[in-house]
PDB file of C-alpha atoms in Angstrom:
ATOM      1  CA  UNK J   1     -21.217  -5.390  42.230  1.00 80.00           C
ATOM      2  CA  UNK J   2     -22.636  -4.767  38.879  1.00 71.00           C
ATOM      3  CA  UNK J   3     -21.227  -1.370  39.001  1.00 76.00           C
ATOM      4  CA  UNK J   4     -17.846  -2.079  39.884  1.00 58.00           C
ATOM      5  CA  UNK J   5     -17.576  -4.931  36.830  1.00 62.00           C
ATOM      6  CA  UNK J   6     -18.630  -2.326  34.567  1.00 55.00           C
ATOM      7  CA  UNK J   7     -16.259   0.164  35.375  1.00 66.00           C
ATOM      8  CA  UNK J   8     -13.616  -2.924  35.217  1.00 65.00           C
ATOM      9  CA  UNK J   9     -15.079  -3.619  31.771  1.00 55.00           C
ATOM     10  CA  UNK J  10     -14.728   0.064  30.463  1.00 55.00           C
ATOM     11  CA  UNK J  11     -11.681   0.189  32.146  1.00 56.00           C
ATOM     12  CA  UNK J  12     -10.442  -2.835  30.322  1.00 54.00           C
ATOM     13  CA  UNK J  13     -11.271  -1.218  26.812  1.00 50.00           C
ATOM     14  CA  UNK J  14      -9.911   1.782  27.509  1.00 51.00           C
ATOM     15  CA  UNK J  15      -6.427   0.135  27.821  1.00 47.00           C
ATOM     16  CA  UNK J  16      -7.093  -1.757  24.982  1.00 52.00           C
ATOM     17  CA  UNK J  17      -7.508   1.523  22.700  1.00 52.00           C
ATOM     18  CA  UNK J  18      -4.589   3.040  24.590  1.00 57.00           C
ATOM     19  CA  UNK J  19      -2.251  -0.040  23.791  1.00 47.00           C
ATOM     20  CA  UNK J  20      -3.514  -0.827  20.299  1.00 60.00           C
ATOM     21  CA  UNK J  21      -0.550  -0.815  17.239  1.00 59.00           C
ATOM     22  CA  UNK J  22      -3.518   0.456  15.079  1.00 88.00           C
ATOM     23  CA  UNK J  23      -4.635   4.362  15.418  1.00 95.00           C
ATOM     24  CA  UNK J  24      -8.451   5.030  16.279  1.00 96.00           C
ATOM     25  CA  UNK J  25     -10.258   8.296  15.585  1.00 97.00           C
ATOM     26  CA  UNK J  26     -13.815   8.482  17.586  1.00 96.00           C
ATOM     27  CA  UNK J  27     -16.018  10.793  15.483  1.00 98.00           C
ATOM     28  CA  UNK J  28     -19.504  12.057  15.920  1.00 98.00           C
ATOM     29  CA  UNK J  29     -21.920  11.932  13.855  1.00 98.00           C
ATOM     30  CA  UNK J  30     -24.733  14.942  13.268  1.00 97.00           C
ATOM     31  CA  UNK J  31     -27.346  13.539  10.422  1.00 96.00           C
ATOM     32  CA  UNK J  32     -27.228  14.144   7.312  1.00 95.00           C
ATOM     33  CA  UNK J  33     -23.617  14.843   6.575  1.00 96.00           C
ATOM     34  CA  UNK J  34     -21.506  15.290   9.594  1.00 97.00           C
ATOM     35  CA  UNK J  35     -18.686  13.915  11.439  1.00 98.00           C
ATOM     36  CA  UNK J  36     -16.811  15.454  14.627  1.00 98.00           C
ATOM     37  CA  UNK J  37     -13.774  14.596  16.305  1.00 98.00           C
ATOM     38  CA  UNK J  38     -14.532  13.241  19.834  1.00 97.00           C
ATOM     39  CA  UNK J  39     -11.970  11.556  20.566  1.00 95.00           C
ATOM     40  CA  UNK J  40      -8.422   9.278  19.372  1.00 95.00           C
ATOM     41  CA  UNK J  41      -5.879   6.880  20.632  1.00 94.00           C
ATOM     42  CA  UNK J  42      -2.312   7.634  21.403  1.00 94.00           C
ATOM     43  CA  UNK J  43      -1.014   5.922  17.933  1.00 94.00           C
ATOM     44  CA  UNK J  44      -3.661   8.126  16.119  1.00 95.00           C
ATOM     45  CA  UNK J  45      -1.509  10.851  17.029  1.00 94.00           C
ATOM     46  CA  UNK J  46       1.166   9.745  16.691  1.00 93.00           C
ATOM     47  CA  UNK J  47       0.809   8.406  13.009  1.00 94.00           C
ATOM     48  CA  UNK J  48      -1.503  11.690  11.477  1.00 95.00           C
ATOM     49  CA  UNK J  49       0.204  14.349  14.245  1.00 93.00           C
ATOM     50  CA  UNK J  50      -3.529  15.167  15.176  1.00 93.00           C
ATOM     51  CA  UNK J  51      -4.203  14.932  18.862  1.00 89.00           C
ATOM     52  CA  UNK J  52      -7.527  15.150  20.230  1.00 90.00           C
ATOM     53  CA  UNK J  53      -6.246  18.077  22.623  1.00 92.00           C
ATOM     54  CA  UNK J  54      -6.265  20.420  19.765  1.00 95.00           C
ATOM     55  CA  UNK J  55      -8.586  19.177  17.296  1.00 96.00           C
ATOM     56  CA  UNK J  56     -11.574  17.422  19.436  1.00 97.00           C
ATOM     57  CA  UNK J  57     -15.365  19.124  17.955  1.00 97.00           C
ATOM     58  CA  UNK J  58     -13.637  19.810  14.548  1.00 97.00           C
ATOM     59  CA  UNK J  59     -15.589  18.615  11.711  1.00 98.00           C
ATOM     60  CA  UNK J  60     -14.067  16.220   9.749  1.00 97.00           C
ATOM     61  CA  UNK J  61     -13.499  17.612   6.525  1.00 97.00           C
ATOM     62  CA  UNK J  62     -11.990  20.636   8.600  1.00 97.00           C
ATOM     63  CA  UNK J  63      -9.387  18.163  10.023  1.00 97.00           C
ATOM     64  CA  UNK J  64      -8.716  15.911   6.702  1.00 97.00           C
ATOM     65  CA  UNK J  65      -9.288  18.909   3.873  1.00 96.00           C
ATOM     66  CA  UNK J  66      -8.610  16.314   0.994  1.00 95.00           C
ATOM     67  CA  UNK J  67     -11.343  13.917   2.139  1.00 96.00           C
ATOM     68  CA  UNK J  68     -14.497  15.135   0.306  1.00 95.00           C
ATOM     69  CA  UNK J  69     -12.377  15.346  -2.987  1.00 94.00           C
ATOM     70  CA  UNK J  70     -11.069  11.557  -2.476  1.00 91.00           C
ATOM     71  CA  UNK J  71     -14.992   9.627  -1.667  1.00 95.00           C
ATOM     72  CA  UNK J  72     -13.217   9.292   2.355  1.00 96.00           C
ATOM     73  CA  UNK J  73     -15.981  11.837   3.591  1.00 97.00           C
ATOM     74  CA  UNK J  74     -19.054  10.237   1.833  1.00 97.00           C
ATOM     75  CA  UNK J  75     -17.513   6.661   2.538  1.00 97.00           C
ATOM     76  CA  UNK J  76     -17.268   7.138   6.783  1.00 98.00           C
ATOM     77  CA  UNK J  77     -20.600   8.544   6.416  1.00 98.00           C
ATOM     78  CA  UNK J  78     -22.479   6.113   4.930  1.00 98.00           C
ATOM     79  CA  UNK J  79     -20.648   3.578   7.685  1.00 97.00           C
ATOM     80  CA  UNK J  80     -22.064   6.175  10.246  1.00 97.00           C
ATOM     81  CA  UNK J  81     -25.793   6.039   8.599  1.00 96.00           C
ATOM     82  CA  UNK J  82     -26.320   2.314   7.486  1.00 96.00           C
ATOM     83  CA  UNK J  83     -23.974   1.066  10.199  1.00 96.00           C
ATOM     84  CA  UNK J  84     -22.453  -1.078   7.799  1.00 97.00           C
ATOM     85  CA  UNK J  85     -18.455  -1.267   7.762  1.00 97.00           C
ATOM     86  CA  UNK J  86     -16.346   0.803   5.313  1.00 98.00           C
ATOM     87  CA  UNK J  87     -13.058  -1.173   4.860  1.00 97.00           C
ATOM     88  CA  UNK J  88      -9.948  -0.490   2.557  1.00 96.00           C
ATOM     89  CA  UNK J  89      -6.701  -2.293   2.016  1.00 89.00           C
ATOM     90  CA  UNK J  90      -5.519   0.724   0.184  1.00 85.00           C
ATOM     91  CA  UNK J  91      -6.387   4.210   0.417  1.00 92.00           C
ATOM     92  CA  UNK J  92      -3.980   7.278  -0.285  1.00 93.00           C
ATOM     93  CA  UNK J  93      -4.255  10.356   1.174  1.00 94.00           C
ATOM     94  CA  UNK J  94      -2.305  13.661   0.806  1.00 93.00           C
ATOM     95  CA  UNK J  95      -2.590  17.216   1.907  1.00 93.00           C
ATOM     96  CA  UNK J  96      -0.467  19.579   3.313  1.00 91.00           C
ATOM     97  CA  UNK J  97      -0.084  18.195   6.547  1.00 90.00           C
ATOM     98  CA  UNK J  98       0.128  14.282   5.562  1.00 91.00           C
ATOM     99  CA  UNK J  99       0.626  11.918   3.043  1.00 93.00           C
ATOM    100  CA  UNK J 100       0.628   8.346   2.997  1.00 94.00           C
ATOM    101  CA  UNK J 101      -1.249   4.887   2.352  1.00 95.00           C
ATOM    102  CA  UNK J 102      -3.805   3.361   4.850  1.00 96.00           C
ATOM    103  CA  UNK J 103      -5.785   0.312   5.809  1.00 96.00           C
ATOM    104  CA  UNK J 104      -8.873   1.446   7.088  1.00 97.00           C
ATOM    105  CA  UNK J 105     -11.603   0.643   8.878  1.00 97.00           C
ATOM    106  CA  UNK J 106     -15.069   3.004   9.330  1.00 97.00           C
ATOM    107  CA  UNK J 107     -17.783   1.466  11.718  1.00 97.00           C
ATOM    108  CA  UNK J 108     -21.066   2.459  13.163  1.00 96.00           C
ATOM    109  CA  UNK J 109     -20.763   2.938  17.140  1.00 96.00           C
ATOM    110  CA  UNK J 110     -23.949   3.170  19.619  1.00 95.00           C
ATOM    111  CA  UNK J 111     -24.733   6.701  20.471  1.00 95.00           C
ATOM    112  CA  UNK J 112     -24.073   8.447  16.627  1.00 97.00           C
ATOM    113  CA  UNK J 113     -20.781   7.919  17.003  1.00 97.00           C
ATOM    114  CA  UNK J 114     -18.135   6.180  14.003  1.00 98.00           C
ATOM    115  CA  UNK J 115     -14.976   4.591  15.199  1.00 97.00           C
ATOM    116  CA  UNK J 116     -12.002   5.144  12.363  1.00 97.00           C
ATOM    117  CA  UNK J 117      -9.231   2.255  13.143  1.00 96.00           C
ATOM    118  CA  UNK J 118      -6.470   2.546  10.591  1.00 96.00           C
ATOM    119  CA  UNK J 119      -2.889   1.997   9.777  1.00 96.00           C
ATOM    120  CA  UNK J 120       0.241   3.243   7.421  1.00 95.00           C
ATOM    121  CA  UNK J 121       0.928   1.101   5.019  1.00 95.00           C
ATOM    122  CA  UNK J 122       3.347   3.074   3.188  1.00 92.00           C
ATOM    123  CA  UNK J 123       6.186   1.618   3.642  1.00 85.00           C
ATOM    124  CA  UNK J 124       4.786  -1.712   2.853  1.00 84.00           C
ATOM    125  CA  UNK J 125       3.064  -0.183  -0.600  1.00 86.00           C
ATOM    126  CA  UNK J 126       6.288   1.370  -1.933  1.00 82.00           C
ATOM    127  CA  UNK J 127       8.496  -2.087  -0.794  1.00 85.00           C
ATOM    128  CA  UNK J 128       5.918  -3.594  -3.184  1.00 83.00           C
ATOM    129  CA  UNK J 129       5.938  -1.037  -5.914  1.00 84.00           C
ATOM    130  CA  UNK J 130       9.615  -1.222  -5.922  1.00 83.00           C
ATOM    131  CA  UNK J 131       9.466  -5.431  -5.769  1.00 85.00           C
ATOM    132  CA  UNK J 132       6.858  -4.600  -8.927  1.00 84.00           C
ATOM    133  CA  UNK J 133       9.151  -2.322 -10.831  1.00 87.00           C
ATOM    134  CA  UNK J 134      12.419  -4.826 -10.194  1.00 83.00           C
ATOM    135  CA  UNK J 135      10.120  -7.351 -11.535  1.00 84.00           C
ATOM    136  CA  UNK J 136       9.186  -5.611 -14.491  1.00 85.00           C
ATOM    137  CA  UNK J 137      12.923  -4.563 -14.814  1.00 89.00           C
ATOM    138  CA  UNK J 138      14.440  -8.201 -15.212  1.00 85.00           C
ATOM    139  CA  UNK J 139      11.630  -9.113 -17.667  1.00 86.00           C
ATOM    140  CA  UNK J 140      12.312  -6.391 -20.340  1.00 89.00           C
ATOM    141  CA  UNK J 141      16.169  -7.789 -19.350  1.00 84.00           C
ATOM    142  CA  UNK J 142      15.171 -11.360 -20.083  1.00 86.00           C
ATOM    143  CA  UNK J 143      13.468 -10.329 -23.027  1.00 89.00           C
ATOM    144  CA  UNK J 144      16.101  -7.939 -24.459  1.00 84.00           C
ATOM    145  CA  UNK J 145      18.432 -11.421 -24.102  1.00 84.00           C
ATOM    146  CA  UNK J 146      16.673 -13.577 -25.623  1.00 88.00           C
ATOM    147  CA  UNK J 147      15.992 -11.269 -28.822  1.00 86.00           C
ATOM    148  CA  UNK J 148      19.866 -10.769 -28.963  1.00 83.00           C
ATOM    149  CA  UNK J 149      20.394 -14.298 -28.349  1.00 83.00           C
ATOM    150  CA  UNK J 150      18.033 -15.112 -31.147  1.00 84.00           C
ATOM    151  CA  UNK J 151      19.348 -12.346 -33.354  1.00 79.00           C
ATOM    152  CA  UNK J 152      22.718 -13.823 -33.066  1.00 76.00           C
ATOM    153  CA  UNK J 153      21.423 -17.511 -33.979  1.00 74.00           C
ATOM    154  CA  UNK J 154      20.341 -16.311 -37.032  1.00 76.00           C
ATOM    155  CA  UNK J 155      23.457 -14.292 -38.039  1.00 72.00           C
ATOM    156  CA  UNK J 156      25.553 -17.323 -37.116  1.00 68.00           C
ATOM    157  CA  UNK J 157      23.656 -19.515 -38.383  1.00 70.00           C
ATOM    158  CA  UNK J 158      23.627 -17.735 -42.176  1.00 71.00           C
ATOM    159  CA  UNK J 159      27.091 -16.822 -41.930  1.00 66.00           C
ATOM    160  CA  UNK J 160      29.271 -18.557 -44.901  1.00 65.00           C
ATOM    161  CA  UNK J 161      32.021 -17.752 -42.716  1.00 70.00           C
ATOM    162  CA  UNK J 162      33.166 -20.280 -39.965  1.00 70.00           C
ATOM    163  CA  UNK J 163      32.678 -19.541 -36.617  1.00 74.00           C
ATOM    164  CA  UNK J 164      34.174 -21.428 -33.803  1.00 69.00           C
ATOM    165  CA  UNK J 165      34.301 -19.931 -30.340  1.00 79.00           C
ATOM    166  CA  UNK J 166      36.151 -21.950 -27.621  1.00 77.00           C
ATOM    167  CA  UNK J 167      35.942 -21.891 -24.583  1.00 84.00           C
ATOM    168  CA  UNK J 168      39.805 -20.728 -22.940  1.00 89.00           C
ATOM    169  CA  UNK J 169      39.022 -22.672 -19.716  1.00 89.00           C
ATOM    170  CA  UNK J 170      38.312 -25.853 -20.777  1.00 90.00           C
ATOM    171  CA  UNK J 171      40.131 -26.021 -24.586  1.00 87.00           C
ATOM    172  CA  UNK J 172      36.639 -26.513 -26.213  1.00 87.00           C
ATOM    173  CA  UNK J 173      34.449 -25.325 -28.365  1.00 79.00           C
ATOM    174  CA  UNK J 174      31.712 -23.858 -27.241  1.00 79.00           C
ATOM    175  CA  UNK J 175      29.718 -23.390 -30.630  1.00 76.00           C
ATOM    176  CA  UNK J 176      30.512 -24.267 -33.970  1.00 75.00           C
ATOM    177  CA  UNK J 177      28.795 -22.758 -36.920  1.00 74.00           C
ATOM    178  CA  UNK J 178      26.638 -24.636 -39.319  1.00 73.00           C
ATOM    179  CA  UNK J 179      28.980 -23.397 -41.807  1.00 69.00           C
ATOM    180  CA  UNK J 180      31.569 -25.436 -40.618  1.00 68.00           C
ATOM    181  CA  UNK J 181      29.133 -28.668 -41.232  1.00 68.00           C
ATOM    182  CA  UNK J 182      28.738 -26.940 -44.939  1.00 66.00           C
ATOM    183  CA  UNK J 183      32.623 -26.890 -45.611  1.00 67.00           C
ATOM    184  CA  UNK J 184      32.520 -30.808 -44.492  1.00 66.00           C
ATOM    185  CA  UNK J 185      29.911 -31.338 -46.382  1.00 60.00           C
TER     186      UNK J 185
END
C-alpha cells in the first residue's frame, strides 16, 4: 500500500514537471563550485534548445558559457549551498546560442541537487521598453508644444500689429491680439 501511493505520488509530480508552462533545469551540485545537468522538462527545451539527451552531466558553465561573467553561476550556487532561493524578475542572458530575458527561480533540492524553474520574458520586456520609449516620445511632444505655444503668446502678445485669427467654421474669432485692445484703447 505504502508503496503503490508513493509511486502514485512521484508519478503525480512527474506529470506536473512534464505539463508545466514554466521550463525546469535539474542540476547537481558537487561542493564547492559545481553544478551538473541531471535532468529538464519538455518546455526547458523547448525555450533554451538544450535537451537533457545531449547535454545531461555537463557542467553548467559548459552549457550556459556567459553565466560566470553575468553573477548567474555564483547566484545558483549559493541557492545550492545555503538552500536559500535565488529569484529574479529580470535577468538577461546572451551567448551564441541564446538570448533573451528571464524570470528565474534557483532552489535547494534534497540529495545536492538545485532545481532552475524559469521563463522568457522577452517579449513582455521589449512591449514595455517600447510602451517606455512611446511614453517618453509624447512627453518631449507635449513639451515641444507647450514651449511653441508659449513662444507664440509672447510674440502675439508684443506684437503692435493686430492679429485676429477666425475661425472659417464657425465665423469667429478665435484669438484676438492685445493689440487690438491697445488700438481701442
Amino acid at each position: 500500500e505504502a508503496t503503490h501511493a508513493l509511486q502514485e505520488s512521484l508519478q503525480t509530480a512527474g506529470d506536473i514537471v512534464e505539463a508545466i508552462p514554466s521550463g525546469l533545469f535539474i542540476y547537481r551540485y558537487e561542493p564547492p563550485d559545481r553544478l551538473y545537468l541531471l535532468d529538464s522538462n519538455p518546455e526547458a527545451e523547448r525555450l533554451t534548445g538544450i535537451g537533457t539527451r545531449e547535454w545531461r552531466g555537463r557542467e553548467f558553465n559548459e552549457i550556459w558559457p556567459q553565466a560566470r561573467a553575468s553573477g548567474v553561476t555564483q547566484s545558483f550556487l549559493d541557492a545550492a549551498i545555503t538552500g536559500e532561493m535565488f529569484e529574479t524578475e529580470d535577468l538577461y542572458y546572451a551567448d551564441e546560442r541564446l538570448e533573451g530575458a528571464y524570470r528565474i527561480r534557483a532552489f535547494s533540492l534534497p540529495g545536492q541537487r538545485l532545481g532552475v524553474a524559469f521563463e522568457d520574458i522577452t517579449v513582455r520586456k521589449r512591449a514595455e521598453e517600447g510602451q517606455r520609449e512611446a511614453l517618453v516620445r509624447a512627453l518631449q511632444a507635449t513639451q515641444a508644444l507647450r514651449e511653441s505655444e508659449e513662444r507664440y503668446r509672447l510674440i502675439s502678445e508684443n506684437a503692435a500689429d493686430v492679429i485676429w485669427i477666425l475661425d472659417l467654421a464657425t465665423n469667429r474669432f478665435t484669438y484676438v491680439s492685445p493689440s487690438v485692445e491697445r488700438l481701442r484703447g
